[in-house]
mmCIF file of C-alpha atoms in Angstrom:
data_model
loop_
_atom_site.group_PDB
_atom_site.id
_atom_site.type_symbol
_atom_site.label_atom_id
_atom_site.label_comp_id
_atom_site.label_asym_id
_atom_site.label_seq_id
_atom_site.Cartn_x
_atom_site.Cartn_y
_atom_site.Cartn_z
ATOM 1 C CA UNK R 16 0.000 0.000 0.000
ATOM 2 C CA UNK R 17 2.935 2.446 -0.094
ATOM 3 C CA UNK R 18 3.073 5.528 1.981
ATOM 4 C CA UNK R 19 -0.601 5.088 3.472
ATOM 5 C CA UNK R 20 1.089 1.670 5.658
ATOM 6 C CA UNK R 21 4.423 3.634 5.681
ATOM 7 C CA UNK R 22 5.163 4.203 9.503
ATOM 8 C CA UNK R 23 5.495 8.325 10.309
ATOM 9 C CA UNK R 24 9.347 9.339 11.196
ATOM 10 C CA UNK R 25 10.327 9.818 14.711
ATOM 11 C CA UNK R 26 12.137 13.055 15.640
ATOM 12 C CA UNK R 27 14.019 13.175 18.481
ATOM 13 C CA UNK R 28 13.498 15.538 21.383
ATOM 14 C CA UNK R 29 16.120 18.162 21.637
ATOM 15 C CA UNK R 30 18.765 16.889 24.392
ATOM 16 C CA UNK R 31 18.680 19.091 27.438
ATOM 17 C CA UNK R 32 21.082 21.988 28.026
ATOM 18 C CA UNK R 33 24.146 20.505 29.461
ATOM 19 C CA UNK R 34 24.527 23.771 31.623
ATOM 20 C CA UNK R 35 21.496 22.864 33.636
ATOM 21 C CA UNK R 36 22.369 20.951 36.512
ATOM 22 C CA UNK R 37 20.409 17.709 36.558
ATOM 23 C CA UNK R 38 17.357 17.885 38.488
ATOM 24 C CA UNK R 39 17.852 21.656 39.773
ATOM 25 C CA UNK R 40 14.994 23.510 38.579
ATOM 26 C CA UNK R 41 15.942 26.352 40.577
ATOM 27 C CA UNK R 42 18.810 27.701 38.251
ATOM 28 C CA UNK R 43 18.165 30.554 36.209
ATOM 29 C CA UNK R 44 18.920 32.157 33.407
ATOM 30 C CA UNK R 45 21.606 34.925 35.742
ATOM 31 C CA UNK R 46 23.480 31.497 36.640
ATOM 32 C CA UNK R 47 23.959 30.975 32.552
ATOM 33 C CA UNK R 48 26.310 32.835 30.322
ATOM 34 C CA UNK R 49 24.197 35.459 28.674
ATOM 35 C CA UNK R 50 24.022 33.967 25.312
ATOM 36 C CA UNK R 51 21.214 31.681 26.672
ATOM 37 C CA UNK R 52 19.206 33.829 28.076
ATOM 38 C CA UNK R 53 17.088 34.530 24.481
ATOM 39 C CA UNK R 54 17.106 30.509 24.584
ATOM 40 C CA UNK R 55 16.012 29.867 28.080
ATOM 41 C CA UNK R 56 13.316 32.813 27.767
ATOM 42 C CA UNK R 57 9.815 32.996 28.514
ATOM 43 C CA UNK R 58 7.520 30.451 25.907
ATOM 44 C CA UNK R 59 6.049 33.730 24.430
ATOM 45 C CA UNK R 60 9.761 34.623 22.996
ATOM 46 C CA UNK R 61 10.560 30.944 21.551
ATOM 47 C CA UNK R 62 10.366 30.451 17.804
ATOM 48 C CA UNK R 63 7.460 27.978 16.668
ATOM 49 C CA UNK R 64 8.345 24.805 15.496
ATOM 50 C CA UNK R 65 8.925 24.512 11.716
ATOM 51 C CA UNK R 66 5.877 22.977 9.909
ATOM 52 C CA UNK R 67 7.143 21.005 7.156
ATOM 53 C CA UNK R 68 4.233 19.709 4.132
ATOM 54 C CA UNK R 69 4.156 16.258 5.764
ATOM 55 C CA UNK R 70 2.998 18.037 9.264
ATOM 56 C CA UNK R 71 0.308 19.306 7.510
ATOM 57 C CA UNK R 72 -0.983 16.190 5.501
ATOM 58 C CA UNK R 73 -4.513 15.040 6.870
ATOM 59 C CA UNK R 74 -4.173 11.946 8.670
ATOM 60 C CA UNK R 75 -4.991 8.746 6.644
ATOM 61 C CA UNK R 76 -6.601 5.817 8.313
ATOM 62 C CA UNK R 77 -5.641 3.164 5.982
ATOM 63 C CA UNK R 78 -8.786 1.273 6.713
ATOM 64 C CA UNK R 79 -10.588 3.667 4.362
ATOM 65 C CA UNK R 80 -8.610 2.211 1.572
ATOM 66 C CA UNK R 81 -9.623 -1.640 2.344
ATOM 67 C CA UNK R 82 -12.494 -3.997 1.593
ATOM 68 C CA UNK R 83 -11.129 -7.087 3.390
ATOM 69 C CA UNK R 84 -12.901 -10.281 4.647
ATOM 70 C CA UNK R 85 -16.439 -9.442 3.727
ATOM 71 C CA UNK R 86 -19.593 -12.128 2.774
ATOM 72 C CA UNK R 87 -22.641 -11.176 1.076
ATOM 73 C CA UNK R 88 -22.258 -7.246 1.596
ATOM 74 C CA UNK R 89 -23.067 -4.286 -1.027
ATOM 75 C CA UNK R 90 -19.868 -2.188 -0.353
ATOM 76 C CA UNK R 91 -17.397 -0.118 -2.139
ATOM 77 C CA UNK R 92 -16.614 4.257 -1.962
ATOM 78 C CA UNK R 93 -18.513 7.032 -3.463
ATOM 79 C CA UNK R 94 -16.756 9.623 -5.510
ATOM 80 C CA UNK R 95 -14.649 11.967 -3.664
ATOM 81 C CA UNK R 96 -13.480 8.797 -1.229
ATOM 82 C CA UNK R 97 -10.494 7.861 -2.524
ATOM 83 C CA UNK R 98 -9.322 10.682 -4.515
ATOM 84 C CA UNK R 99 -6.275 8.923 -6.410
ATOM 85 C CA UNK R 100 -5.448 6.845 -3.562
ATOM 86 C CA UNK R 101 -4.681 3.153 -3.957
ATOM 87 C CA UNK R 102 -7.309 0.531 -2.456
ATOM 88 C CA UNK R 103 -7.305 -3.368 -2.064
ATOM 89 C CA UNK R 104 -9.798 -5.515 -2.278
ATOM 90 C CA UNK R 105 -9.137 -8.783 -0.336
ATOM 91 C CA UNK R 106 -10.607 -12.309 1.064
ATOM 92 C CA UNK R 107 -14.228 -10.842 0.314
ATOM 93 C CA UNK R 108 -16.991 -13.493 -0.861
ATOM 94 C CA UNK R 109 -20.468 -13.251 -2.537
ATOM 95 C CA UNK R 110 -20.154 -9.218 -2.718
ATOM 96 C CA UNK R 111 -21.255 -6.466 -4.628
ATOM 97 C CA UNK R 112 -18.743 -4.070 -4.501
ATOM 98 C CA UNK R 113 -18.845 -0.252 -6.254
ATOM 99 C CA UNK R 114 -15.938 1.754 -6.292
ATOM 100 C CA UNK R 115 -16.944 5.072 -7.927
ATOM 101 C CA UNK R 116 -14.058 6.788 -7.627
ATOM 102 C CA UNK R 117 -10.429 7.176 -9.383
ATOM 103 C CA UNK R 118 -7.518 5.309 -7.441
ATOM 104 C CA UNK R 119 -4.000 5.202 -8.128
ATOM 105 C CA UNK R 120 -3.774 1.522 -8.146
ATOM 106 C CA UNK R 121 -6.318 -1.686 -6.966
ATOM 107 C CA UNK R 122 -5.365 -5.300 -6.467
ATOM 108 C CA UNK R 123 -8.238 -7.496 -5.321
ATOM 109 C CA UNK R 124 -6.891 -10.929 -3.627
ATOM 110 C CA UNK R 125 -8.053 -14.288 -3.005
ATOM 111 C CA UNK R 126 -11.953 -13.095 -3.780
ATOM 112 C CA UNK R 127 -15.380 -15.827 -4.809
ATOM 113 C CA UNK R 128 -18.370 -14.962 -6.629
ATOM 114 C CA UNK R 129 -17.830 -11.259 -6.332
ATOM 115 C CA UNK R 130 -19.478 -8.695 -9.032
ATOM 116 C CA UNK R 131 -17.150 -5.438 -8.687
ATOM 117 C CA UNK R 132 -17.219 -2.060 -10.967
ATOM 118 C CA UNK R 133 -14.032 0.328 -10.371
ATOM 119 C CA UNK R 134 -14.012 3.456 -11.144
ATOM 120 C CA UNK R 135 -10.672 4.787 -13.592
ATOM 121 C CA UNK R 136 -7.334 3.000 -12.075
ATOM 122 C CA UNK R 137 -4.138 5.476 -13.162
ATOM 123 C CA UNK R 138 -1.747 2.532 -12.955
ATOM 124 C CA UNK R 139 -2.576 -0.975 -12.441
ATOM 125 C CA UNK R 140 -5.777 -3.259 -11.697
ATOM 126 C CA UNK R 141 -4.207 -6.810 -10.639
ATOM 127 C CA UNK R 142 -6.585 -9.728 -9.665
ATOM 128 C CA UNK R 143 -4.312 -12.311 -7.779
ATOM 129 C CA UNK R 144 -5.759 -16.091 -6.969
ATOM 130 C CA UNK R 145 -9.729 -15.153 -7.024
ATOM 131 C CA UNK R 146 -12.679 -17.045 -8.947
ATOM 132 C CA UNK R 147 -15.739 -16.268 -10.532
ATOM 133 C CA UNK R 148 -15.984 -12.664 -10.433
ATOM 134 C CA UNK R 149 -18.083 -10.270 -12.640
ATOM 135 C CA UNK R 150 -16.285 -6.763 -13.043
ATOM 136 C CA UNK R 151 -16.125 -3.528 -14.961
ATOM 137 C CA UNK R 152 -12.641 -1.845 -15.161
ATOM 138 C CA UNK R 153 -10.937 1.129 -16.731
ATOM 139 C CA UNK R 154 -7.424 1.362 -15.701
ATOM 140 C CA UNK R 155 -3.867 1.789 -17.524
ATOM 141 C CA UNK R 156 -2.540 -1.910 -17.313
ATOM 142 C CA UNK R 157 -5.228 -5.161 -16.193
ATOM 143 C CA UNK R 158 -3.129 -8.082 -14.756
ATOM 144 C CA UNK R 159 -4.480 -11.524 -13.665
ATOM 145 C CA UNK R 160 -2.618 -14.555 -11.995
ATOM 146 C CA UNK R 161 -3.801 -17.868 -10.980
ATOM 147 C CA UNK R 162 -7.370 -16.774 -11.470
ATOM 148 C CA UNK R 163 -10.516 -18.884 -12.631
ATOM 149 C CA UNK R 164 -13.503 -17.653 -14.683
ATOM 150 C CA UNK R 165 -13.531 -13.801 -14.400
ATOM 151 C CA UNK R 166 -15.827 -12.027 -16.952
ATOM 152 C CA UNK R 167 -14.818 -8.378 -17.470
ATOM 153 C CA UNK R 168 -16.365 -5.172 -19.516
ATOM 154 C CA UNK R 169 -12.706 -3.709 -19.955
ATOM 155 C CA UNK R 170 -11.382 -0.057 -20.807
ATOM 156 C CA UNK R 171 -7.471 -0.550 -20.990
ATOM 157 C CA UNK R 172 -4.949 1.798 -22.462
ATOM 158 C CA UNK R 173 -2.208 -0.964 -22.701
ATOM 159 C CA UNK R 174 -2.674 -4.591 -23.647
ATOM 160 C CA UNK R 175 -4.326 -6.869 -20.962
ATOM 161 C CA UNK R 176 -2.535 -9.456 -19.776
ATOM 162 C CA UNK R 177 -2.996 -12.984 -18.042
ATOM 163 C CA UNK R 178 -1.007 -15.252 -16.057
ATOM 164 C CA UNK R 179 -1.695 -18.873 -15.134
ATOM 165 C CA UNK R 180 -5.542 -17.831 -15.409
ATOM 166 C CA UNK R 181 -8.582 -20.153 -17.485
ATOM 167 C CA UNK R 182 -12.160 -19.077 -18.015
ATOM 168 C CA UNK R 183 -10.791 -15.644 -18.598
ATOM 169 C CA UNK R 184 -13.938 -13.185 -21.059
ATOM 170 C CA UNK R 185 -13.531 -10.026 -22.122
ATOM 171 C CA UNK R 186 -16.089 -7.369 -23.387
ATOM 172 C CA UNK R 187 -15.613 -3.423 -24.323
ATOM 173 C CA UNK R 188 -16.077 -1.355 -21.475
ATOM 174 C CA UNK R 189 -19.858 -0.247 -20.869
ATOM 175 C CA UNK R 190 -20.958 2.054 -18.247
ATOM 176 C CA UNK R 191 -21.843 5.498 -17.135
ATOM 177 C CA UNK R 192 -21.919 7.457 -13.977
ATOM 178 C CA UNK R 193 -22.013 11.562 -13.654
ATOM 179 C CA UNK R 194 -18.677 11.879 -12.499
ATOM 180 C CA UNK R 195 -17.393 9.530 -14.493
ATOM 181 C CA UNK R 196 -15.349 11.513 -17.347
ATOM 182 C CA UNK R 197 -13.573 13.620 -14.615
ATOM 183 C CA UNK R 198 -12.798 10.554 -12.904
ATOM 184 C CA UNK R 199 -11.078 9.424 -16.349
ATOM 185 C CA UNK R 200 -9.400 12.919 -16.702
ATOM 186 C CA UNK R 201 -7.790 12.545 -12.994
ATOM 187 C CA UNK R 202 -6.599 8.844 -13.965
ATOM 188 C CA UNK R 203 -4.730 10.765 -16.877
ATOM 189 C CA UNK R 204 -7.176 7.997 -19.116
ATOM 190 C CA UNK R 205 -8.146 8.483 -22.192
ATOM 191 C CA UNK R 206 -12.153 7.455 -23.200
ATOM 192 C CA UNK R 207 -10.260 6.296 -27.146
ATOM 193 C CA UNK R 208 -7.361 4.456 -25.948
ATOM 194 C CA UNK R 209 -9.014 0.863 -25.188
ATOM 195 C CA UNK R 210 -7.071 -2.553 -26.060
ATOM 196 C CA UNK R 211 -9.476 -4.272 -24.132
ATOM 197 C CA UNK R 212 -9.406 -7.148 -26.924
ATOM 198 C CA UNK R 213 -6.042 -7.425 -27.457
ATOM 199 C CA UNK R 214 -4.897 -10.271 -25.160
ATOM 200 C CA UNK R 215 -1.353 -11.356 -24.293
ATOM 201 C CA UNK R 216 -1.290 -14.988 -22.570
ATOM 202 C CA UNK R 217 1.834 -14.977 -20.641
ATOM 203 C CA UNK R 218 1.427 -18.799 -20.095
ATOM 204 C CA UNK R 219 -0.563 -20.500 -22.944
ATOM 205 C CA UNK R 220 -1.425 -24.378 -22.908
ATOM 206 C CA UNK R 221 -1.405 -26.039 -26.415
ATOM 207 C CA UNK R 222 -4.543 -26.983 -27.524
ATOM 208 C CA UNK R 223 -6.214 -24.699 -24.658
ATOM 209 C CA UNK R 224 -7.840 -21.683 -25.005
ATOM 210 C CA UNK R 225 -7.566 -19.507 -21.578
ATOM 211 C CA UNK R 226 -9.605 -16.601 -22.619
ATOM 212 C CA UNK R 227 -12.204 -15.913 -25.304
ATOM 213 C CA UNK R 228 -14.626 -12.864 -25.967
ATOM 214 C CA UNK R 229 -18.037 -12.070 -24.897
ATOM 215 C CA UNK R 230 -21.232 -12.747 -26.935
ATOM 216 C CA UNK R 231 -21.117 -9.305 -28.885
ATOM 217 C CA UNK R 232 -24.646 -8.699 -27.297
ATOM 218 C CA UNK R 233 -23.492 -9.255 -23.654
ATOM 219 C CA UNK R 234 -25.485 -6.204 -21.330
ATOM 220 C CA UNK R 235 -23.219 -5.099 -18.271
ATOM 221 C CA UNK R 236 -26.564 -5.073 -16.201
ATOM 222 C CA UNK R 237 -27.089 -9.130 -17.241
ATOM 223 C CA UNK R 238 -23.142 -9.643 -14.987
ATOM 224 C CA UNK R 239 -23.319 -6.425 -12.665
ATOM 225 C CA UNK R 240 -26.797 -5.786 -11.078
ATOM 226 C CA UNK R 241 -27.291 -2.125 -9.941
ATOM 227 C CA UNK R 242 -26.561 -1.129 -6.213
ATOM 228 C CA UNK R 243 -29.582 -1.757 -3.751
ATOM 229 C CA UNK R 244 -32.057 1.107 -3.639
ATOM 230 C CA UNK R 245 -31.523 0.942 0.070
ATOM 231 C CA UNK R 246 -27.756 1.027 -0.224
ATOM 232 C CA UNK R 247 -25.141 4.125 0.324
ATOM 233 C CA UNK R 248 -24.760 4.343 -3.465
ATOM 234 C CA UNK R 249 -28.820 4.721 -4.182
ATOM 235 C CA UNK R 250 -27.993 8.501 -4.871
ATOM 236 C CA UNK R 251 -25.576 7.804 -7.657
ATOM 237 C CA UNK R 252 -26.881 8.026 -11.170
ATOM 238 C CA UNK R 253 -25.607 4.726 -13.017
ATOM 239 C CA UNK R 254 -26.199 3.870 -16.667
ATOM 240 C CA UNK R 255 -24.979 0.539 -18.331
ATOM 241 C CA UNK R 256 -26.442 1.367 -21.713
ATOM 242 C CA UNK R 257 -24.035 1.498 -24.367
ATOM 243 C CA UNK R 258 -25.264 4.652 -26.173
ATOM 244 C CA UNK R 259 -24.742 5.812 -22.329
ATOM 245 C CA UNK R 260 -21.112 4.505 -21.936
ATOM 246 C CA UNK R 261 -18.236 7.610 -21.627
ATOM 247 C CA UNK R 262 -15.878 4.430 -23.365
ATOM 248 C CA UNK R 263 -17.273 4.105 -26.859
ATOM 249 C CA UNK R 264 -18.347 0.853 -27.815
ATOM 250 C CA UNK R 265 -16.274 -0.700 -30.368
ATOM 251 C CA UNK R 266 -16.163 -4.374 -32.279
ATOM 252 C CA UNK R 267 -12.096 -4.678 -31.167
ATOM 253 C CA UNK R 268 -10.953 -7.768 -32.393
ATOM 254 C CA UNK R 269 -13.723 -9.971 -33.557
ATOM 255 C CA UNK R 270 -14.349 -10.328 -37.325
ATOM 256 C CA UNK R 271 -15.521 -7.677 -39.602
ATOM 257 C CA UNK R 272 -18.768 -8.427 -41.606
ATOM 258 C CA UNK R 273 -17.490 -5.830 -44.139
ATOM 259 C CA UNK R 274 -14.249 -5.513 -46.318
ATOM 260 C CA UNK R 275 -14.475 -1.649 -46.593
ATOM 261 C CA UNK R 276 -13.442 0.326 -43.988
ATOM 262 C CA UNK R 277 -12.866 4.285 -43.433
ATOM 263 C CA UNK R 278 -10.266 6.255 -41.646
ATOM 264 C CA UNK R 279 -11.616 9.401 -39.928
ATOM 265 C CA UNK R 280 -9.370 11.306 -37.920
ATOM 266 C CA UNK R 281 -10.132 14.893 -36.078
ATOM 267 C CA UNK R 282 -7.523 17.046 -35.377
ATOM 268 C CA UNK R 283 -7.284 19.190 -31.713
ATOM 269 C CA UNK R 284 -9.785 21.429 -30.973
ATOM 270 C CA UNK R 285 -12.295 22.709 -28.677
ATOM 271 C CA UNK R 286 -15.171 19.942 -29.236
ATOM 272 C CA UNK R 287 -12.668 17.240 -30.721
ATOM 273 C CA UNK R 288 -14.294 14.378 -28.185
ATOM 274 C CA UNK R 289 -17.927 15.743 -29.327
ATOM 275 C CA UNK R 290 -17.272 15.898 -32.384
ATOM 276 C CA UNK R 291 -16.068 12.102 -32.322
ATOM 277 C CA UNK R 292 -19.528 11.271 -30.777
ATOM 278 C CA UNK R 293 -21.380 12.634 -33.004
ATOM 279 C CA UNK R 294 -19.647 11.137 -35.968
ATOM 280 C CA UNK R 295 -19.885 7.513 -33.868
ATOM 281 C CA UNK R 296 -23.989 8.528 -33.408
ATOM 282 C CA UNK R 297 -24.423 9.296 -36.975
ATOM 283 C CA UNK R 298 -22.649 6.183 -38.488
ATOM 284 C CA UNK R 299 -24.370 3.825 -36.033
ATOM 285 C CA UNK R 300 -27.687 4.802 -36.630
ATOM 286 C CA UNK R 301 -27.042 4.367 -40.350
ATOM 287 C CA UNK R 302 -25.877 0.869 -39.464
ATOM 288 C CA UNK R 303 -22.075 0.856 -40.061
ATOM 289 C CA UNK R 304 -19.653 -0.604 -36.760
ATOM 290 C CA UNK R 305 -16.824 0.899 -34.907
ATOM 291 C CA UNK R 306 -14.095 -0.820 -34.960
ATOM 292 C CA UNK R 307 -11.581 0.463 -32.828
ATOM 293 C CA UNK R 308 -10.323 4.554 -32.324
ATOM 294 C CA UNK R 309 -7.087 5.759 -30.580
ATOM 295 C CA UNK R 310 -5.809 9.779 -29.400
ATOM 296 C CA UNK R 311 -2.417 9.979 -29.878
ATOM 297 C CA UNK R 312 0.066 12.861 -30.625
ATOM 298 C CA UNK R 313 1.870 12.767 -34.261
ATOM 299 C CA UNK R 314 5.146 14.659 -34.952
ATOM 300 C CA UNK R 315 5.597 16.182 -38.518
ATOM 301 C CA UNK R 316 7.414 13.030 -39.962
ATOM 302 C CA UNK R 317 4.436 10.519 -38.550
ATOM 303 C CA UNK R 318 2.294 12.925 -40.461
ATOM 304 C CA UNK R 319 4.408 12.659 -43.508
ATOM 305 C CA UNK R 320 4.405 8.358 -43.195
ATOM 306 C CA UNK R 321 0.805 8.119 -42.431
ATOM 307 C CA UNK R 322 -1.262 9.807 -44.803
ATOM 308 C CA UNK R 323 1.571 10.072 -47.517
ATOM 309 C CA UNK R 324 0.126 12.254 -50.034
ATOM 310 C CA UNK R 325 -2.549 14.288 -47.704
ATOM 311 C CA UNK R 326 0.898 15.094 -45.373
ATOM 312 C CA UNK R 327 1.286 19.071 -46.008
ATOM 313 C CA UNK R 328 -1.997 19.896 -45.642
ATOM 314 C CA UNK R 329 -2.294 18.387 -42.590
ATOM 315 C CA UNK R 330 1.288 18.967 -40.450
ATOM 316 C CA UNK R 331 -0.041 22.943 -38.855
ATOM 317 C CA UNK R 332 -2.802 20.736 -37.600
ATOM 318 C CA UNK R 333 -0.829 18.249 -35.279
ATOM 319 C CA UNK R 334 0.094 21.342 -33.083
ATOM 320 C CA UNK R 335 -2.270 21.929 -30.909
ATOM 321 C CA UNK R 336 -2.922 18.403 -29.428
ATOM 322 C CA UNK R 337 -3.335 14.761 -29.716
ATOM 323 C CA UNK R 338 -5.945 13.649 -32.676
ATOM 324 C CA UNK R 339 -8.531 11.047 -32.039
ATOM 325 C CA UNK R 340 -8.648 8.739 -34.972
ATOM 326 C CA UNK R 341 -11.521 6.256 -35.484
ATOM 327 C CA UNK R 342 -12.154 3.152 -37.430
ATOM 328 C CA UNK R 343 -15.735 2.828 -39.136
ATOM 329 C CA UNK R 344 -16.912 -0.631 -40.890
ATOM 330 C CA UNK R 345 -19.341 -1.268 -43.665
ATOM 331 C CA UNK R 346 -20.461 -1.768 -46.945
ATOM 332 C CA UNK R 347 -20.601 2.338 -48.232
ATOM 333 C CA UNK R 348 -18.972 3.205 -44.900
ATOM 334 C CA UNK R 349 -16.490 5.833 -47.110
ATOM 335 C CA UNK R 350 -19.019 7.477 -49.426
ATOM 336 C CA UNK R 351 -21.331 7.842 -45.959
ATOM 337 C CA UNK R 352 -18.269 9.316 -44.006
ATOM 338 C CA UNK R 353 -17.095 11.692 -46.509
ATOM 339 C CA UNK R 354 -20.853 12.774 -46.627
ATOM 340 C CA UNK R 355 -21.033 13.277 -43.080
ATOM 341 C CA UNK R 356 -18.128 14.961 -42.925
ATOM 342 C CA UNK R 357 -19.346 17.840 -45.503
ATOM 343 C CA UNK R 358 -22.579 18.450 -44.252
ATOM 344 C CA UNK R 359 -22.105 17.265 -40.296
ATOM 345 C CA UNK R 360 -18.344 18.519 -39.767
ATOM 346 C CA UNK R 361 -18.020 20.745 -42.200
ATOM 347 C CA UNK R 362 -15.464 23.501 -41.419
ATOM 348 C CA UNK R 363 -13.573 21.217 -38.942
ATOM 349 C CA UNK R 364 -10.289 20.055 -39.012
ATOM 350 C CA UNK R 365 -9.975 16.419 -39.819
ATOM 351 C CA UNK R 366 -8.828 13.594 -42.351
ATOM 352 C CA UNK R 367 -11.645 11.368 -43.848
ATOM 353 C CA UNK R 368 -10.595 8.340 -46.121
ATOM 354 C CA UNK R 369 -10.766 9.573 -50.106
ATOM 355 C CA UNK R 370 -11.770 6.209 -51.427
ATOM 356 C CA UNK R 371 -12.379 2.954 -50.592
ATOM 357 C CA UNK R 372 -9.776 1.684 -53.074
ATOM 358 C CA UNK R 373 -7.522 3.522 -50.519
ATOM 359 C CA UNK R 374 -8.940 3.515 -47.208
ATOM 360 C CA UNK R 375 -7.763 -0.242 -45.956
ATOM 361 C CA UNK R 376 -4.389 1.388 -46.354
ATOM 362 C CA UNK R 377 -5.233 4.717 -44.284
ATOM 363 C CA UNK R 378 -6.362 2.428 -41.550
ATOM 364 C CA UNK R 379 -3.553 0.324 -41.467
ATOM 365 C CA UNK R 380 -0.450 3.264 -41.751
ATOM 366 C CA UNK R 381 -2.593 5.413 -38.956
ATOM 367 C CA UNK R 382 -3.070 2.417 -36.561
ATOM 368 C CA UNK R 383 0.340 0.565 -37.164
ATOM 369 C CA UNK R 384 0.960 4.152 -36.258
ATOM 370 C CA UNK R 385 -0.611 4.872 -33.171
ATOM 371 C CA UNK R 386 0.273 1.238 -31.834
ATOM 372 C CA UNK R 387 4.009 1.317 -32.057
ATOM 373 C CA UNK R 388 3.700 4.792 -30.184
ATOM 374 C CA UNK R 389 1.931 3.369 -27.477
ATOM 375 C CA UNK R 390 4.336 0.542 -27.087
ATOM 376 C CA UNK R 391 1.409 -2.340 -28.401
#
């Protein structure tokens, strides 16, 4: 648990003068040489202690930061509890357990038949040695190790991994709670960056097949029932719809229906994550898939290698921030983006595929791209 379990630093007591006799009381400052007497003064002429910033820290109880050895309980933090703190989960059994809040880090230990949602983990979610557990997690890096059956709605910027773990599902993230997009802004998180089908088996079995996807249809509310209307958490406004989720919903990595696919990429701006909704809303409702998106920042020569010929009209653009890049599925899905794009967007900076003779390419340079930045 780092500094919250860290013991506090002792300082020693000044030593006494060695010019007092021990045990007199009676001496005074007259019996000193005179360069005590400003030290030996009255309390109203002594100097205050120095405060230092750790004086002045509110005292932690670490218990706040704990779920540990709990049976059929609704439990977990509402938002403003934790504040970036870490928290553990451990030894807890038939739970339902809401953490709506942003942590630094969570690991949840030797836990059965538990359904937990957490709000946006800065570092690291690791589940260590627990079994059959339902969850919904945002966080930078998911770990698992000698676990059993865990389904999970995932939002994670790097690419899960598992460890001596079977019975392991994975879905897209899917949920929705007012605070929810600072919450992702404090965990430094970002609501495009989601690998959460992109699986790396640190100990695969031949002929074994540790994790697998969930049915495309899965609901978060059919795994994670809402908190009990007499529960602490009754005032918090939760939505598991996916037109509701702050994490866009996205196919990841199960199999197209569609050969033709469009790049669409806006550029930094004031409304550059509303903008991205609203494209996502438009092409949805005309029945075309997202695929995957990313935000990442580009230098001048990534601009120049992905979109080759497009390059100089596009470099002034990569100054003022990160672009969020999204991939769209679907027979037409080019003609209906560049359409969009001209009457929906039009005025706004961004990069729409030209053609679908050249748009499997944009995809692939952009994403290659954005992968190899992020270290995928």
């Amino acid at each position: 648990m780092g500094c919250l379990f860290s013991k506090k630093s002792r300082r020693k007591s000044p030593k006494k003068d060695s010019a007092l006799p021990a045990g007199d009381e009676s001496a005074t400052g007259n019996d000193l040489p005179e360069t005590n007497n400003t030290a030996l003064g009255s309390n109203s002429n002594q100097e205050a202690p120095k405060q230092y910033s750790w004086d002045k820290r509110e005292k932690v109880d670490p218990k706040d930061f704990m779920l540990t050895g709990l049976k059929n309980e609704t439990v977990g933090r509402l938002p403003g509890k934790l504040n970036g703190q870490q928290f553990v989960i451990q030894d807890c059994e038939n739970c339902n357990i809401y953490v709506f809040d942003h942590s630094a880090t969570i690991t949840i230990d030797d836990c059965v038949n538990c359904r937990i949602i957490l709000g946006p983990v800065k570092g690291s979610v690791f589940f260590r040695d627990c079994k059959d557990i339902k969850c919904v997690v945002a966080c930078q890096q998911f770990r698992t190790r000698d676990c059993k059956k865990i389904d999970v709605f995932l939002c994670c910027a790097t690419q899960p991994i598992i460890e001596s773990s079977t019975g392991m599902k994975f879905g897209c993230y899917q949920y929705y709670y007012p605070e929810l997009a600072f919450h992702f802004k404090d965990a430094g998180l970002s609501i495009f960056n989601n690998n959460w089908s992109n699986i790396h088996d640190f100990t695969p079995v031949s002929g074994e097949t540790n994790w697998s996807l969930l049915p495309e249809d899965a609901v978060v509310l059919e795994y994670m029932p809402l908190p009990d209307p007499e529960s602490e958490f009754k005032s918090v406004r939760i939505s598991a719809e996916a037109n509701r989720s702050i994490v866009p919903l996205t196919k990841g990595g199960r199999r197209t229906e569609s050969e033709e696919s469009c790049l669409f990429v806006f550029f930094a701006g004031d409304y550059t994550t509303a903008n991205a909704r609203k494209l996502i809303d438009e092409t949805t409702t005309k029945g075309f898939v997202l695929i995957q998106t990313k935000e990442v920042s580009m230098r001048p020569e990534d601009v120049n290698r992905v979109f080759q010929n497009n390059a100089e009209s596009l470099t002034e653009w990569i100054t003022k921030g990160p672009v969020v890049a999204l991939e769209l599925n679907g027979d037409g899905v080019v003609e209906a983006c560049r359409s969009i794009a001209n009457e929906v967007f039009n005025g706004t900076k961004l990069f729409v595929s030209e053609s679908k003779n050249t748009s499997s390419r944009d995809v692939d340079n952009f994403f290659n791209f954005a992968d190899m930045q992020m270290g995928l």
